[in-house]
Amino acid sequence: MTIAPFIRTRLLGRVNVRTVTLAHGGGGKAMKDLIDDVFVGAFDNAALAPLEDQARFDLAELAAHGDRLAFTTDSFVVDPLFFPGGDIGKLAVCGTVNDLAVGGAKPLYLSCAAIIEEGVTIDLLRQVAGSMAKTAKEAGVKIVTGDTKVVGKGACDKLFLTTTGIGVIREGVVLGAHLARPGDVVMVNGLLGDHGAAILIARGDMALETPIESDCAPLQRLIDSLLTAAPGIRFLRDATRGGLATVLNEVADASQVAIEIEEAAIPIREEVKAFCEILGLDPLYLANEGKIVIIAPSEEAEAALTAMRAHPLGARAGVIGRVSAGEPGWVTMRTVFGGRRIVDMLVGEQLPRIC
Amino acid sequence: MKYVDEFRDGAKARILVREIESLVATMGVPDDRPLHIMEVCGGHTHSIFRYGIEGMLPKEIELVHGPGCPVCVLPIGRVDDCVSIAERPEVIFTTFGDAMRVPGSKKSLLQAKADGADVRMVYSPMDALTVARNNPERDVVFFGLGFETTMPSTALTILQAEGDGIRNFSVFCNHITIVPTIKAILDSPDLKLDGFLGPGHVSMVIGAAPYEFVANFYRKPMVIAGFEPLDILQSIWMVLQQIKEGRADIENQYARIVPDDGNAPALRAISRVYELREFFEWRGLGSIDHSGVKLRDNYASFDAERKFAVPNVKIADPEACQCGEVLKGVIKPWQCKVFGSACTPEMPLGALMVSSEGACAAHYQYGGVKQHVAAE
């Protein structure tokens, strides 16, 4: 690990206890030791190193990437903290990186605020910080400022993270939910529903054993090559909470167009289908953490697909439907069976059906 | 998914739809009086909407979505009773997921949970028993709900609790029984039904014999149907064939799951643990004689109703609600005065808007309010 030169000149604090106590939130030496040991060491970069109250950027350097700033924030309260395919740290980086990337931005800097419940082990924090650092490296972003708070037992569930991100949007890229036009093609970059299913199963309530892993991944490289190959793309969004169905409804509404999808074309893993079948859930509403919905003019669809399929996170990319001039705001699906039904917004949380 | 996808085959569906069309064409169905076929079970309603089956059928056939969603027909007073049990500090209240949203007069279980009650979602009554084992200092109550489909698993859980000497477990029993309910619908003076798709999962437990009266006394055809879309199309074809031939029989399309005599061990568990109530209140349908069960005296110590002296108040359905007429096929969901306005899945007024298996919620979610507004 290369520690920035500035840090080498001061001694990083060390935590010598096993668990976090309220003392670690007190603003004194215990807190400094925790931040140094767990976060500064892991995140390791020049902007964070001075531990000022803010990170500072050179404007000219930012402007070299494009002509607009993108700025976003997201909180992460996932239960359990560790699940097949990821953990809260990886999720917190990917979530914010992807929220920047789907706006056409190159993600550059993240902040990280942690709310920690007393009693959480230092090892757990180290694991999460390590995972954040690894994912940030993969995503080409730096975690440059942060905050920690410790709260009493029961005031939060082990660990909550908030990440905020800054990116720069490249010149000429204009994406928006209101830009879909009849004739456009709707695509996704791969198998849907893995994250939602993996989390529900990882909670252990159902005593199901499956090989399903969260699809949690940073998508900025995929999106970068996508936008290069198909610069006319109208809209990108990561299909997180609420899943594919929610994103499509948002676009249909914002653009005042109809969207028609083909159930048979929607890529869903057999295990996820079976999981949904058992619980009476609809995979169209399951959360994803590494999947985007793409709307592109039809003449660019082929180029977009080729670009995505060349990337490991887009290997299963495909066209799932079209934008049409039908009833504005409607999303409909041609079912595998040949019928047609409306795919509406979900009202509340999906709850398993009784029988 | 093997053994599932075969029953969702679009090519076979097209063949069946053509068969249905040519059958109906020979039946001389008047334009102003289409054939009304009721699917009794909420599972069927869900499949019909999920696969868009209604839109595939010729206009001479109208499907009427029946009362077979146990979550939907739960009356307001019983939900209030649930909430009052759940809000006791010593209680962990366990329930199937979709029952959490059913509105009571003041709140649903979901709201009670938000207000601090310990309400936990489980996937089977055995999970609730595990919660009881793991929390010996608390009183764990399972919200027993459903037709004969879920009755045996609740009964077997009680027998298991008895065998293991678990004392901190009880059941708030709201199990209901399908036969008196079908009878109540058939006795309704404004009945407009020409045939039934019989419930698949209930019949897996009780068999085909209990429905004989539908054919013999009321002269209506019934076909016990599976839940996959091809099952449903084939069953509709079988009902039409009976109507055409002037027959009224109980036929079993779902023979791969439903034995004619039912499931003997499940039936034994049911009769050992439960007895019929004099009457039970249904949302939308009112009180129906012998339509609910309670725990026998031998199992009184597992009966949450006795353990916690629940208030057991009766609260009338909201007046604007026309659930009863929708359930009996007198009006379509969107013809109800409050459909989509005062009654929505976010704020359900009536039973049928509560669960995704309820006719109104299914219409609203899958095919529903927008289409009808657009058509008007």
XYZ file of C-alpha atoms in Angstrom:
731
model
C 0.000 0.000 0.000
C 1.352 3.416 -0.912
C 0.547 5.991 1.713
C 0.530 9.529 0.383
C 3.768 11.353 1.283
C 1.974 13.784 3.603
C 0.691 10.982 5.791
C 4.090 9.437 6.174
C 5.156 12.531 8.054
C 2.570 11.984 10.777
C 1.938 8.859 12.724
C -1.396 7.148 11.962
C -3.396 6.283 15.074
C -4.165 2.638 15.900
C -7.216 1.139 17.541
C -6.304 -1.361 20.228
C -9.768 -2.508 21.305
C -12.010 -5.074 19.683
C -15.304 -3.183 19.438
C -16.575 0.329 18.837
C -17.808 2.197 21.910
C -19.387 5.620 22.315
C -15.848 6.866 23.068
C -15.024 6.423 19.380
C -17.595 9.080 18.548
C -16.443 11.525 21.186
C -14.188 13.665 19.034
C -11.044 12.824 20.986
C -8.097 10.539 20.478
C -10.244 7.386 20.283
C -12.132 8.849 17.342
C -8.976 9.984 15.591
C -7.473 6.523 16.054
C -10.576 4.880 14.604
C -10.631 7.142 11.557
C -6.901 6.755 10.971
C -6.766 3.037 11.489
C -9.929 1.989 9.694
C -10.637 4.583 7.039
C -7.605 6.740 6.221
C -5.333 3.727 5.934
C -7.751 1.936 3.616
C -8.728 4.862 1.429
C -5.161 6.088 1.109
C -5.043 9.195 -1.076
C -3.533 12.656 -1.135
C -6.786 14.590 -0.908
C -7.932 12.739 2.210
C -4.552 12.669 3.873
C -4.431 16.169 5.358
C -7.715 15.425 7.230
C -9.060 18.903 6.669
C -12.782 19.446 7.051
C -13.163 19.406 3.284
C -11.532 17.967 0.192
C -10.219 20.541 -2.266
C -10.156 20.207 -6.054
C -8.428 22.008 -8.854
C -11.156 23.366 -11.152
C -9.053 23.204 -14.286
C -8.384 19.529 -13.616
C -12.121 18.830 -13.317
C -12.900 20.834 -16.449
C -10.526 18.668 -18.459
C -13.084 15.823 -18.203
C -16.074 17.693 -19.584
C -18.289 20.718 -19.254
C -20.772 19.956 -16.455
C -20.544 18.674 -12.890
C -22.709 15.776 -11.724
C -23.411 15.544 -8.007
C -25.351 12.793 -6.218
C -25.872 11.146 -2.829
C -27.225 7.858 -1.543
C -27.580 6.105 1.814
C -27.055 2.419 2.442
C -28.787 0.523 5.233
C -28.683 -2.983 3.794
C -29.393 -5.976 6.025
C -27.371 -8.193 6.175
C -24.158 -6.169 5.865
C -22.430 -9.036 4.043
C -24.235 -11.021 1.375
C -23.276 -13.287 -1.534
C -21.661 -11.083 -4.177
C -20.983 -8.068 -2.003
C -21.294 -6.104 1.211
C -22.468 -2.685 2.349
C -19.099 -1.112 1.470
C -19.051 -2.346 -2.114
C -22.695 -1.366 -2.463
C -22.075 2.147 -1.140
C -19.359 2.771 -3.723
C -21.132 1.122 -6.660
C -24.444 2.820 -5.915
C -23.056 6.321 -6.065
C -20.613 5.611 -8.897
C -23.472 4.204 -10.976
C -25.780 7.111 -10.154
C -23.100 9.422 -11.587
C -22.285 7.228 -14.578
C -25.901 6.880 -15.771
C -25.960 10.658 -16.130
C -23.075 10.374 -18.580
C -20.559 11.527 -15.977
C -17.102 10.213 -15.295
C -17.212 9.509 -11.538
C -14.227 11.105 -9.777
C -14.625 11.696 -6.060
C -16.725 10.237 -3.259
C -17.360 11.151 0.337
C -18.222 8.521 2.910
C -20.191 9.098 6.094
C -20.559 6.189 8.498
C -23.085 5.902 11.312
C -21.890 3.105 13.558
C -23.825 1.360 16.315
C -21.782 0.835 19.463
C -20.679 -2.755 19.846
C -19.804 -3.251 16.188
C -16.393 -4.877 15.895
C -13.393 -2.996 14.535
C -12.731 -5.991 12.307
C -16.117 -5.576 10.652
C -15.384 -1.912 9.978
C -11.975 -2.820 8.558
C -13.604 -5.331 6.248
C -16.156 -2.803 5.019
C -13.554 -0.055 4.551
C -11.309 -2.503 2.709
C -14.157 -3.444 0.407
C -14.930 0.232 -0.240
C -11.295 0.905 -1.084
C -11.081 -2.057 -3.442
C -14.302 -1.119 -5.237
C -13.309 2.553 -5.461
C -10.062 1.498 -7.105
C -11.936 -0.642 -9.614
C -14.293 2.229 -10.320
C -11.465 4.732 -10.718
C -12.761 7.037 -7.966
C -11.140 8.420 -4.832
C -12.803 8.654 -1.431
C -11.619 12.079 -0.400
C -13.603 13.130 2.652
C -15.752 11.521 5.267
C -17.359 11.491 8.660
C -18.031 8.976 11.414
C -20.649 9.037 14.116
C -21.164 6.430 16.816
C -24.684 5.961 18.185
C -25.984 3.955 21.135
C -27.194 0.378 20.943
C -30.458 0.195 18.988
C -30.202 3.714 17.553
C -29.121 2.259 14.212
C -28.728 -1.244 12.820
C -24.959 -1.961 13.076
C -23.742 0.282 10.278
C -25.279 2.830 7.921
C -23.230 4.441 5.159
C -23.847 7.503 3.054
C -21.750 8.220 0.004
C -21.865 11.401 -2.020
C -20.195 11.639 -5.382
C -18.897 14.166 -7.838
C -18.326 13.446 -11.499
C -17.898 15.388 -14.703
C -20.215 14.980 -17.684
C -18.469 14.753 -21.006
C -19.285 17.351 -23.620
C -22.187 16.607 -25.942
C -23.804 13.907 -23.784
C -27.431 14.730 -22.946
C -29.431 12.016 -21.228
C -32.862 12.282 -19.670
C -36.024 10.391 -18.758
C -38.029 12.862 -20.852
C -36.093 12.128 -24.079
C -37.554 8.754 -25.133
C -39.237 8.829 -28.558
C -41.553 6.366 -30.321
C -39.445 3.887 -32.260
C -36.622 3.867 -29.704
C -35.308 0.561 -28.441
C -35.262 -0.519 -24.769
C -32.267 -2.583 -23.643
C -30.751 -3.960 -20.446
C -27.146 -4.984 -19.851
C -27.834 -8.403 -18.336
C -29.709 -10.687 -15.950
C -32.254 -8.943 -13.752
C -33.244 -9.483 -10.139
C -30.054 -11.066 -8.778
C -29.419 -8.450 -6.087
C -32.969 -8.379 -4.718
C -33.150 -12.160 -4.596
C -29.666 -12.530 -3.056
C -30.506 -10.080 -0.242
C -33.847 -11.698 0.571
C -32.208 -15.108 0.670
C -29.217 -13.873 2.692
C -31.588 -12.726 5.452
C -32.054 -16.420 6.092
C -35.777 -16.274 6.881
C -36.645 -18.688 4.138
C -34.010 -21.341 4.678
C -33.442 -21.486 0.935
C -30.043 -22.333 -0.445
C -29.283 -20.949 -3.891
C -26.196 -19.965 -5.839
C -27.679 -16.489 -6.529
C -25.200 -13.642 -5.948
C -25.781 -9.908 -5.937
C -24.883 -8.281 -9.263
C -23.403 -5.287 -7.418
C -20.739 -3.768 -9.692
C -19.409 -0.368 -10.764
C -20.644 0.321 -14.289
C -18.696 3.410 -15.338
C -16.470 1.560 -17.829
C -19.385 -0.221 -19.467
C -21.303 3.049 -19.713
C -18.273 4.873 -21.056
C -17.868 2.421 -23.952
C -21.632 2.394 -24.479
C -21.787 6.168 -24.880
C -18.786 6.118 -27.193
C -20.352 3.456 -29.418
C -23.859 4.926 -29.371
C -23.649 8.656 -28.659
C -27.322 9.169 -29.527
C -28.500 7.208 -26.438
C -31.468 9.033 -24.908
C -31.593 7.642 -21.414
C -29.720 5.463 -18.935
C -30.714 4.496 -15.428
C -29.605 1.857 -12.980
C -32.592 -0.308 -12.089
C -32.100 -0.393 -8.309
C -35.001 -0.343 -5.844
C -38.290 -0.958 -7.660
C -36.463 -2.776 -10.451
C -37.021 -2.637 -14.190
C -40.761 -1.957 -13.924
C -40.270 1.216 -11.918
C -37.644 2.672 -14.263
C -39.793 2.011 -17.333
C -42.804 3.659 -15.716
C -40.722 6.715 -14.872
C -39.563 7.052 -18.478
C -43.008 6.439 -19.978
C -44.388 9.102 -17.694
C -41.620 11.688 -18.172
C -41.516 11.265 -21.969
C -45.298 10.796 -22.337
C -44.809 7.717 -24.487
C -45.868 4.085 -24.248
C -43.342 1.321 -23.640
C -43.967 -2.247 -24.765
C -41.736 -5.017 -23.473
C -41.517 -8.723 -24.303
C -41.489 -11.028 -21.294
C -39.641 -13.703 -23.288
C -36.790 -11.277 -24.041
C -36.149 -10.189 -20.444
C -33.030 -11.956 -19.186
C -33.672 -13.507 -15.776
C -31.679 -16.325 -14.228
C -33.572 -19.616 -13.795
C -32.844 -19.589 -10.041
C -34.293 -16.094 -9.666
C -37.391 -17.118 -11.616
C -37.823 -20.136 -9.357
C -37.261 -18.039 -6.232
C -39.953 -15.573 -7.344
C -42.244 -18.446 -8.238
C -41.993 -19.910 -4.722
C -42.661 -16.614 -2.961
C -45.144 -15.090 -5.387
C -42.838 -12.169 -6.188
C -42.490 -10.448 -9.556
C -38.868 -10.271 -10.782
C -39.638 -7.075 -12.715
C -39.717 -5.267 -9.365
C -36.637 -6.862 -7.787
C -33.680 -4.579 -7.102
C -30.484 -4.674 -9.151
C -27.134 -3.092 -8.327
C -25.276 -3.655 -11.564
C -27.959 -3.340 -14.212
C -28.974 -0.406 -16.349
C -31.945 0.291 -18.567
C -30.891 1.845 -21.860
C -33.135 3.673 -24.306
C -31.535 4.343 -27.664
C -32.678 5.316 -31.152
C -33.182 2.108 -33.131
C -30.347 2.858 -35.558
C -27.865 2.812 -32.651
C -29.220 -0.309 -30.947
C -26.828 -2.696 -32.676
C -23.765 -0.596 -31.848
C -24.898 -0.296 -28.227
C -25.418 -4.049 -27.925
C -22.049 -4.839 -29.454
C -20.304 -2.423 -27.111
C -22.027 -3.857 -24.059
C -21.461 -7.488 -25.022
C -17.756 -6.817 -25.371
C -17.686 -5.968 -21.677
C -17.993 -8.634 -18.934
C -20.755 -6.636 -17.206
C -22.764 -6.541 -20.434
C -22.266 -10.076 -21.734
C -25.977 -10.871 -21.436
C -27.177 -7.512 -22.787
C -30.267 -7.588 -24.952
C -33.208 -5.707 -26.420
C -36.299 -6.162 -24.258
C -38.804 -3.833 -25.884
C -39.671 -0.662 -27.728
C -40.977 2.806 -27.134
C -44.222 3.372 -29.008
C -46.728 6.098 -29.708
C -49.407 4.197 -27.750
C -51.221 5.472 -24.676
C -48.821 7.959 -22.987
C -47.467 6.773 -19.664
C -48.334 3.101 -20.154
C -45.898 0.256 -19.809
C -47.276 -3.010 -21.173
C -45.788 -6.455 -21.489
C -46.463 -9.212 -24.013
C -46.382 -12.236 -21.699
C -44.586 -15.479 -22.579
C -48.064 -16.903 -22.888
C -49.122 -14.486 -25.599
C -51.360 -12.220 -23.494
C -50.713 -8.569 -22.819
C -50.771 -6.843 -19.458
C -49.969 -3.540 -17.857
C -46.756 -3.294 -15.839
C -47.541 -0.615 -13.286
C -45.570 1.036 -10.502
C -45.453 -1.015 -7.345
C -47.739 0.335 -4.644
C -45.779 -0.567 -1.540
C -43.171 -3.186 -0.802
C -43.593 -6.552 -2.520
C -44.894 -8.982 0.078
C -44.896 -12.736 -0.425
C -48.340 -14.122 -1.186
C -49.998 -16.504 1.218
C -50.804 -19.359 -1.163
C -38.057 -23.909 -15.053
C -38.814 -27.506 -15.795
C -42.398 -28.640 -15.057
C -43.494 -24.997 -15.102
C -42.501 -23.577 -18.488
C -44.339 -26.414 -20.246
C -47.557 -24.968 -18.858
C -46.780 -21.470 -20.137
C -46.156 -22.382 -23.761
C -47.416 -19.597 -26.021
C -47.751 -21.853 -29.093
C -49.982 -24.302 -27.244
C -51.944 -21.339 -25.867
C -52.742 -20.144 -29.395
C -54.077 -23.589 -30.291
C -56.268 -23.660 -27.181
C -57.570 -20.144 -27.801
C -58.539 -21.182 -31.345
C -60.322 -24.233 -29.940
C -62.205 -22.021 -27.480
C -63.154 -19.598 -30.230
C -64.502 -22.295 -32.501
C -66.390 -23.914 -29.621
C -67.997 -20.622 -28.599
C -68.907 -19.899 -32.234
C -71.166 -22.974 -32.241
C -72.933 -21.977 -29.005
C -75.019 -19.008 -30.152
C -74.065 -16.775 -27.229
C -76.091 -13.509 -27.384
C -74.057 -10.287 -27.620
C -75.711 -8.696 -24.600
C -75.328 -11.735 -22.350
C -71.820 -13.196 -22.468
C -71.078 -16.385 -20.553
C -69.958 -15.677 -16.990
C -67.381 -18.073 -15.637
C -66.190 -17.531 -12.074
C -62.732 -18.513 -10.924
C -63.248 -19.100 -7.224
C -59.621 -18.943 -6.206
C -57.410 -15.876 -5.860
C -54.465 -17.826 -7.264
C -56.378 -18.157 -10.525
C -57.210 -14.458 -10.521
C -53.524 -13.695 -10.135
C -52.524 -15.963 -13.065
C -55.305 -14.607 -15.280
C -53.995 -11.073 -14.843
C -50.324 -11.932 -14.811
C -50.502 -13.699 -18.179
C -53.114 -11.417 -19.730
C -55.553 -14.306 -20.254
C -58.742 -12.213 -20.280
C -57.568 -10.331 -23.358
C -56.975 -13.610 -25.225
C -60.536 -14.872 -24.815
C -63.387 -14.177 -27.255
C -65.834 -11.478 -26.189
C -68.525 -14.079 -25.505
C -66.675 -15.115 -22.331
C -66.386 -12.965 -19.225
C -64.395 -14.074 -16.226
C -65.801 -13.208 -12.809
C -63.207 -13.064 -10.073
C -64.502 -14.865 -7.013
C -64.023 -14.691 -3.252
C -61.045 -17.027 -2.991
C -58.491 -14.589 -1.670
C -58.375 -15.256 2.073
C -56.492 -12.037 2.727
C -59.141 -9.979 0.951
C -62.169 -11.395 2.701
C -60.826 -10.856 6.211
C -63.257 -8.473 7.947
C -62.187 -5.220 9.569
C -63.068 -6.433 13.073
C -60.718 -9.420 12.821
C -57.877 -7.166 11.689
C -58.552 -4.961 14.708
C -58.366 -8.072 16.876
C -54.999 -8.934 15.312
C -53.695 -5.468 16.030
C -54.878 -5.609 19.641
C -53.062 -8.932 20.159
C -49.955 -7.721 18.317
C -49.751 -4.570 20.442
C -49.486 -6.478 23.724
C -45.918 -6.023 24.943
C -45.348 -9.729 25.655
C -46.446 -10.798 22.168
C -44.474 -11.538 19.006
C -47.109 -11.588 16.269
C -46.160 -13.691 13.240
C -47.958 -13.533 9.919
C -47.788 -14.264 6.200
C -46.518 -11.216 4.335
C -49.539 -10.115 2.363
C -51.794 -10.098 5.427
C -49.787 -7.209 6.856
C -51.360 -4.627 4.586
C -55.033 -5.436 5.255
C -56.610 -2.302 6.723
C -58.383 -2.469 10.081
C -60.618 0.294 11.386
C -57.617 2.180 12.773
C -54.538 0.505 11.364
C -53.055 -2.454 9.542
C -50.447 -4.802 11.008
C -47.846 -2.931 8.966
C -48.809 0.298 10.734
C -48.927 -1.450 14.110
C -45.366 -2.631 13.447
C -44.298 0.919 12.644
C -45.892 2.017 15.923
C -43.711 -0.449 17.823
C -45.585 -3.768 17.869
C -43.348 -6.803 17.340
C -44.862 -8.081 14.082
C -42.764 -10.522 12.087
C -43.282 -11.917 8.618
C -42.948 -15.691 8.352
C -43.210 -18.079 5.444
C -44.860 -20.966 7.271
C -46.425 -21.636 10.680
C -43.439 -23.877 11.456
C -41.262 -20.733 11.239
C -43.537 -19.162 13.844
C -43.017 -22.190 16.088
C -39.247 -21.726 15.721
C -39.658 -18.100 16.823
C -41.519 -19.415 19.891
C -38.733 -21.906 20.648
C -36.115 -19.176 20.367
C -38.036 -16.677 22.530
C -39.303 -18.693 25.519
C -39.989 -15.520 27.539
C -42.382 -14.112 24.908
C -45.828 -15.171 23.720
C -45.652 -16.008 20.023
C -48.922 -15.805 18.090
C -49.344 -17.090 14.532
C -52.003 -15.482 12.370
C -53.702 -18.584 10.929
C -55.268 -17.558 7.665
C -56.493 -19.174 4.500
C -58.782 -21.858 3.139
C -58.242 -25.612 3.368
C -54.951 -25.011 1.544
C -53.187 -23.614 4.601
C -55.372 -25.221 7.293
C -53.374 -28.476 7.510
C -50.025 -26.754 8.010
C -51.421 -24.688 10.883
C -53.005 -27.832 12.388
C -49.774 -29.815 12.099
C -47.846 -26.971 13.711
C -50.219 -27.003 16.685
C -49.797 -30.783 16.983
C -46.034 -30.334 16.832
C -46.155 -27.632 19.536
C -48.259 -29.953 21.692
C -45.845 -32.849 21.143
C -42.813 -30.713 21.964
C -44.499 -29.155 25.008
C -44.143 -25.602 23.702
C -46.407 -23.426 25.827
C -45.685 -19.934 24.524
C -47.186 -20.552 21.078
C -50.758 -19.927 19.974
C -52.751 -19.409 16.786
C -55.206 -16.635 16.034
C -57.415 -18.790 13.871
C -59.098 -17.153 10.891
C -59.156 -20.182 8.636
C -62.173 -20.326 6.401
C -63.773 -23.034 4.366
C -64.669 -22.839 0.716
C -67.797 -24.953 0.289
C -70.307 -22.837 2.302
C -68.972 -19.800 0.512
C -69.610 -21.200 -2.953
C -73.067 -22.158 -1.709
C -73.694 -18.613 -0.448
C -72.755 -17.241 -3.860
C -74.997 -19.744 -5.628
C -77.897 -18.808 -3.321
C -77.545 -15.149 -4.155
C -80.666 -13.890 -5.988
C -78.715 -11.697 -8.401
C -76.520 -14.583 -9.524
C -75.349 -14.391 -13.117
C -72.877 -17.266 -13.294
C -72.796 -20.001 -15.931
C -69.925 -22.089 -14.611
C -66.972 -22.304 -12.244
C -63.272 -22.888 -12.296
C -62.865 -24.810 -9.047
C -59.996 -24.060 -6.661
C -56.877 -26.145 -7.262
C -54.959 -26.006 -4.011
C -58.012 -26.313 -1.773
C -59.072 -29.362 -3.759
C -55.632 -30.903 -3.352
C -56.640 -31.179 0.331
C -60.398 -31.794 0.183
C -60.674 -33.604 -3.179
C -63.473 -33.225 -5.729
C -66.400 -34.823 -3.899
C -67.374 -31.820 -1.686
C -68.393 -29.845 -4.791
C -70.949 -32.387 -6.043
C -73.820 -30.164 -4.867
C -72.772 -27.473 -7.353
C -73.550 -29.841 -10.208
C -76.352 -31.851 -8.658
C -78.348 -29.195 -6.860
C -77.497 -25.963 -8.666
C -76.875 -27.500 -12.100
C -73.699 -25.494 -12.714
C -70.606 -26.977 -14.358
C -67.356 -26.823 -12.427
C -63.839 -27.725 -13.519
C -61.138 -27.940 -10.840
C -58.287 -26.051 -12.440
C -54.527 -25.780 -12.095
C -52.799 -22.414 -11.791
C -50.628 -22.257 -14.868
C -52.080 -20.318 -17.783
C -52.515 -23.409 -19.990
C -54.388 -25.085 -17.111
C -56.750 -22.147 -16.990
C -57.398 -22.051 -20.743
C -57.994 -25.791 -20.849
C -60.367 -25.573 -17.891
C -62.333 -22.780 -19.548
C -62.638 -24.966 -22.635
C -63.894 -27.845 -20.452
C -66.527 -25.612 -18.784
C -67.695 -24.396 -22.206
C -67.941 -27.962 -23.459
C -70.202 -28.826 -20.519
C -72.389 -25.778 -21.127
C -72.663 -26.668 -24.796
C -73.638 -30.249 -24.030
C -76.073 -29.144 -21.332
C -74.105 -31.059 -18.696
C -73.310 -30.012 -15.156
C -70.467 -32.125 -13.793
C -67.536 -31.695 -11.446
C -64.495 -32.341 -13.622
C -60.863 -32.365 -12.560
C -58.429 -30.708 -14.960
C -55.744 -30.556 -12.234
C -55.508 -34.330 -11.789
C -51.718 -34.168 -11.669
C -52.067 -32.564 -8.225
C -55.650 -33.100 -7.053
C -56.647 -36.645 -6.053
C -60.438 -37.159 -6.228
C -60.506 -38.136 -2.546
C -58.192 -35.387 -1.336
C -55.266 -35.828 1.002
C -56.146 -38.164 3.877
C -53.390 -37.178 6.383
C -54.158 -33.473 5.836
C -57.869 -34.076 6.350
C -57.161 -36.057 9.529
C -55.084 -33.181 10.924
C -57.866 -30.732 10.084
C -60.592 -32.725 11.790
C -58.419 -33.424 14.806
C -57.616 -29.761 15.489
C -60.544 -27.681 14.221
C -64.308 -27.578 14.474
C -66.754 -25.484 12.458
C -67.867 -22.125 13.788
C -71.583 -21.352 13.758
C -70.851 -18.532 11.349
C -67.955 -16.380 10.211
C -67.927 -12.817 8.975
C -66.554 -12.127 5.462
C -65.555 -8.778 4.138
C -67.881 -7.951 1.260
C -70.141 -10.988 1.726
C -71.335 -10.623 5.314
C -71.842 -13.487 7.729
C -71.843 -16.986 6.203
C -72.957 -19.995 8.248
C -70.326 -22.636 8.989
C -67.771 -20.869 6.820
C -65.004 -20.613 9.408
C -63.241 -22.971 11.792
C -61.907 -22.588 15.328
C -59.657 -24.716 17.506
C -61.312 -27.563 19.374
C -61.438 -27.399 23.199
C -58.582 -29.923 23.406
C -56.323 -27.282 21.894
C -57.709 -24.318 23.839
C -54.271 -23.537 25.252
C -53.044 -22.881 21.687
C -56.003 -20.644 20.856
C -54.987 -16.980 20.880
C -58.652 -15.984 20.914
C -59.057 -17.570 24.354
C -55.579 -16.825 25.629
C -55.830 -13.076 25.079
C -59.577 -12.429 25.365
C -59.695 -10.527 22.067
C -62.336 -7.802 21.815
C -63.994 -9.578 18.842
C -65.843 -6.493 17.678
C -67.904 -6.501 14.515
C -67.376 -3.564 12.237
C -69.478 -3.082 9.135
C -67.840 -2.705 5.725
C -67.658 0.882 4.454
C -70.987 1.781 2.882
C -69.609 2.934 -0.447
C -68.000 -0.455 -0.913
C -69.479 -2.749 -3.579
C -67.161 -5.699 -3.019
C -70.074 -8.080 -2.545
C -71.509 -7.265 -5.970
C -68.085 -7.625 -7.610
C -67.537 -10.955 -5.855
C -70.830 -12.296 -7.125
C -70.210 -11.086 -10.638
C -73.043 -8.569 -10.579
C -70.706 -5.710 -11.493
C -67.155 -5.516 -12.838
C -64.448 -4.066 -10.572
C -64.239 -0.810 -12.488
C -67.996 -0.337 -12.302
C -67.772 0.077 -8.527
C -68.440 3.661 -7.434
C -65.177 3.995 -5.550
C -62.816 1.937 -7.772
C -59.632 3.884 -8.386
C -60.909 6.967 -6.550
C -61.682 6.439 -2.853
C -60.420 2.852 -3.111
C -56.888 2.202 -4.379
C -54.168 -0.298 -3.463
C -52.444 2.447 -1.430
C -55.611 3.131 0.597
C -57.899 0.149 0.099
C -61.468 0.683 1.220
C -62.782 -2.689 0.192
C -61.474 -6.182 0.509
C -60.796 -6.761 -3.151
C -58.315 -3.925 -3.380
C -56.118 -5.344 -0.623
C -54.088 -8.241 -1.966
C -52.737 -8.708 -5.475
C -55.088 -11.701 -5.656
C -58.122 -9.492 -5.104
C -60.069 -8.798 -8.272
C -59.942 -5.025 -7.907
C -56.262 -4.788 -7.008
C -55.403 -7.123 -9.887
C -57.426 -4.986 -12.278
C -55.837 -1.848 -10.935
C -52.309 -3.194 -11.087
C -52.321 -5.338 -14.186
C -54.902 -4.214 -16.550
C -57.008 -2.049 -14.850
C -57.884 1.444 -14.140
C -56.158 3.036 -17.103
C -57.788 0.776 -19.661
C -61.244 1.382 -18.359
C -60.797 5.091 -18.001
C -59.505 5.150 -21.580
C -62.435 3.079 -22.808
C -65.056 5.338 -21.257
